[in-house]
CSV table of C-alpha atoms in Angstrom, one decimal:
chain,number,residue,atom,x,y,z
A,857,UNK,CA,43.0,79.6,43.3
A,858,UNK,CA,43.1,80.4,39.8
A,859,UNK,CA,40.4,79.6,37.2
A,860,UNK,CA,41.2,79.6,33.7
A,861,UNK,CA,39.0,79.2,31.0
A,862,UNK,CA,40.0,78.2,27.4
A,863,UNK,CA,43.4,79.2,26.4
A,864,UNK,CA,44.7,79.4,22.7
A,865,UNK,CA,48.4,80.0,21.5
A,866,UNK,CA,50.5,79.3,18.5
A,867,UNK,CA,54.1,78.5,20.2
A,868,UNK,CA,52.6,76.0,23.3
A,869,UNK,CA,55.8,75.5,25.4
A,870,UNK,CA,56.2,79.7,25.7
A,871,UNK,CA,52.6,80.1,26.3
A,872,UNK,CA,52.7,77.5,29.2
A,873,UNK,CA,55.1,79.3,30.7
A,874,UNK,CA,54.1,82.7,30.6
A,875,UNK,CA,50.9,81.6,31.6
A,876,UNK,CA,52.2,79.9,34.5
A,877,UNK,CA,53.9,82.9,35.1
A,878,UNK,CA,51.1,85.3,35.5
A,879,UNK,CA,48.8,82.7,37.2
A,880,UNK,CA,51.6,82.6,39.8
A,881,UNK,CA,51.7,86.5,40.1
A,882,UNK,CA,48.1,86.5,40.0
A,883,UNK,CA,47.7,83.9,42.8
A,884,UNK,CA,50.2,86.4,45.1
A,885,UNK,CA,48.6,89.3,44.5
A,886,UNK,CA,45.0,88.3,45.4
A,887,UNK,CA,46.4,87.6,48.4
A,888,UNK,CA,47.8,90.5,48.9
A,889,UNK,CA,51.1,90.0,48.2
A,890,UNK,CA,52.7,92.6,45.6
A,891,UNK,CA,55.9,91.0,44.6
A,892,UNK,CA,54.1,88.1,42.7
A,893,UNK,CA,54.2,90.8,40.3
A,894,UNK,CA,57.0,93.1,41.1
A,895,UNK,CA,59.3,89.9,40.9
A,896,UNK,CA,58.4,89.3,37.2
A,897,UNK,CA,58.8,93.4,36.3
A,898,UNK,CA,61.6,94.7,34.5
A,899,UNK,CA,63.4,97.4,35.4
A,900,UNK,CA,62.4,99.4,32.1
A,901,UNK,CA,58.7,98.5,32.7
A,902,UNK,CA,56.1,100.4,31.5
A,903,UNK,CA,52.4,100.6,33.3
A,904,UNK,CA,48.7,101.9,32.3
A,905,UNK,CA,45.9,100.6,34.5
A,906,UNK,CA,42.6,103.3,35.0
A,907,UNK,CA,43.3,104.5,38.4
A,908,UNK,CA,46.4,106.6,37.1
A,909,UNK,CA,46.0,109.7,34.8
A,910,UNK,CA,49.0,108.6,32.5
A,911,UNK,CA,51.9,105.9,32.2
A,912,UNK,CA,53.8,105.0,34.9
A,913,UNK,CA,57.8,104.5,33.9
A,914,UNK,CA,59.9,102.1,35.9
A,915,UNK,CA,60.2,99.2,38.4
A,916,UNK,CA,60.5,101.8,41.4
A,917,UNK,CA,57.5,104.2,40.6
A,918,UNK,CA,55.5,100.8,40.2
A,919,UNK,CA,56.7,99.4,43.3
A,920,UNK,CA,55.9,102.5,45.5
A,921,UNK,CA,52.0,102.7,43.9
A,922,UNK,CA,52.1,99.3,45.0
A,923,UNK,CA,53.0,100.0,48.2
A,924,UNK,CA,49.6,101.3,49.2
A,925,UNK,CA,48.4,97.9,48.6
A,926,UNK,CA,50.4,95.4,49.7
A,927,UNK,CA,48.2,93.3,52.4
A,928,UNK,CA,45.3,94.8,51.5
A,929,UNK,CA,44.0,92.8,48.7
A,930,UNK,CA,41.7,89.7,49.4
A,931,UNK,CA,40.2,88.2,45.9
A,932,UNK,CA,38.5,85.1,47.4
A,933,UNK,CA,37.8,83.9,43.3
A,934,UNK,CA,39.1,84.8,40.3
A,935,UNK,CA,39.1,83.5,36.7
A,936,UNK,CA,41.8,83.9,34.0
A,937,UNK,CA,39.6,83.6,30.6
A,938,UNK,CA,40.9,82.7,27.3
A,939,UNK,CA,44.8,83.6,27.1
A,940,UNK,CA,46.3,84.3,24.5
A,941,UNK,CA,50.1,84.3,24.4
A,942,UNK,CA,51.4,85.6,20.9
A,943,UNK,CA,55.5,84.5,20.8
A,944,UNK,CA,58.2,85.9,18.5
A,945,UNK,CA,62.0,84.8,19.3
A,946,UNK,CA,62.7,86.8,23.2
A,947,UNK,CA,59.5,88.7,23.3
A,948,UNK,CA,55.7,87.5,24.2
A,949,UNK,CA,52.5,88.9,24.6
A,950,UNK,CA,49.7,87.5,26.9
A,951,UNK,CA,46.0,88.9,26.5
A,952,UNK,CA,43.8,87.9,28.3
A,953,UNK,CA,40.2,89.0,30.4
A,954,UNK,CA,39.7,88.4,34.3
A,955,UNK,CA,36.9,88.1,36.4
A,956,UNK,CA,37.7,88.2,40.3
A,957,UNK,CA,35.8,88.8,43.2
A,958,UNK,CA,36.5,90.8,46.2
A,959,UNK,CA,34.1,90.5,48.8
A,960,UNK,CA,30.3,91.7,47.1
A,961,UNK,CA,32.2,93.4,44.6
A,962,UNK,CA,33.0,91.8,41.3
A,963,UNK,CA,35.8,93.2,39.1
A,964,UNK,CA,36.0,92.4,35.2
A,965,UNK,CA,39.8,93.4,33.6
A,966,UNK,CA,41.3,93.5,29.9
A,967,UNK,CA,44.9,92.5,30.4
A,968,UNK,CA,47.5,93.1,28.5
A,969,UNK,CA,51.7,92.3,29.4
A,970,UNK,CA,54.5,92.4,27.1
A,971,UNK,CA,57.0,89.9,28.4
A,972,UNK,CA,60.8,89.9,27.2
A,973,UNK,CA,63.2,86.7,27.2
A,974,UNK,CA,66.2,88.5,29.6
A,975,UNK,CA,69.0,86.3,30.6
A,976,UNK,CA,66.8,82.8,30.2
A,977,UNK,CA,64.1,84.6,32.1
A,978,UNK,CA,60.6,86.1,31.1
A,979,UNK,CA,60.0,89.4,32.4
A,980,UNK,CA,57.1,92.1,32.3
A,981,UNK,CA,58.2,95.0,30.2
A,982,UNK,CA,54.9,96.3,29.9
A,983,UNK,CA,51.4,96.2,31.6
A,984,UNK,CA,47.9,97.3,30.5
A,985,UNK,CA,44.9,97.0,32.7
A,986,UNK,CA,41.3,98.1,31.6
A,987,UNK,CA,38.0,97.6,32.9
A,988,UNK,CA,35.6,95.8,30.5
A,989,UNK,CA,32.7,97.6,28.9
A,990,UNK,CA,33.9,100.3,31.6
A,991,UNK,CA,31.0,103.3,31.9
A,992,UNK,CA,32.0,106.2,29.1
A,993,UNK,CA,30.7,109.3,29.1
């Protein structure tokens, strides 16, 4: 289950639904289940998170990093805090932080997605993942 905490928008019926959205990905992929996010990817997708040395390019490059994970996730609680979806005409973006936990280990995220109006649906066309405050040298 999903917590989420505060939530603030300008165009409520489009950030309902991407929000929906991700907290449906989100729900999947704590449980280990990669297509709650691989679903809602475009084919032109674009991906940074800080486990890869540059951006990833394309639905089929992001499916096979998935790969490697796909069963192997178990957040047991996580917590979407204060989205933010920022709408013009086809295209959205959600920001928002995450804090989940995964066994003693608790993981803090900046999130960023790009979402795209394609055919009546919404779809990722870009991802950013970060670590909050992450350790800089």
């Amino acid at each position: 289950m999903i917590t989420l905490t505060g939530c603030s928008s300008g165009n409520t019926d489009i950030s309902k639904e991407i929000i929906s959205l991700e907290k449906a990905a989100l729900e999947k992929w704590n449980r280990g289940d990669i297509y709650g996010y691989l679903d809602l990817y475009a084919e032109d997708i674009v991906y940074f998170d800080p486990m890869i040395d540059k951006r990833m390019d394309g639905l089929q490059k992001i499916k096979e990093y998935y790969e490697s994970w796909e069963g192997e996730i178990n957040v047991t609680e996580c917590e979407m805090i204060d989205p933010k979806v920022q709408a013009v005409k086809d295209m959205a973006v959600l920001t928002f932080n995450l804090r989940s936990v995964e066994g003693d280990s608790l993981y803090q995220w900046n999130c960023t997605e790009v979402y795209r109006k394609d055919r009546g649906k919404w779809l990722i066309i870009q991802t950013h993942w970060s670590y909050v405050k992450p350790n800089v040298k």
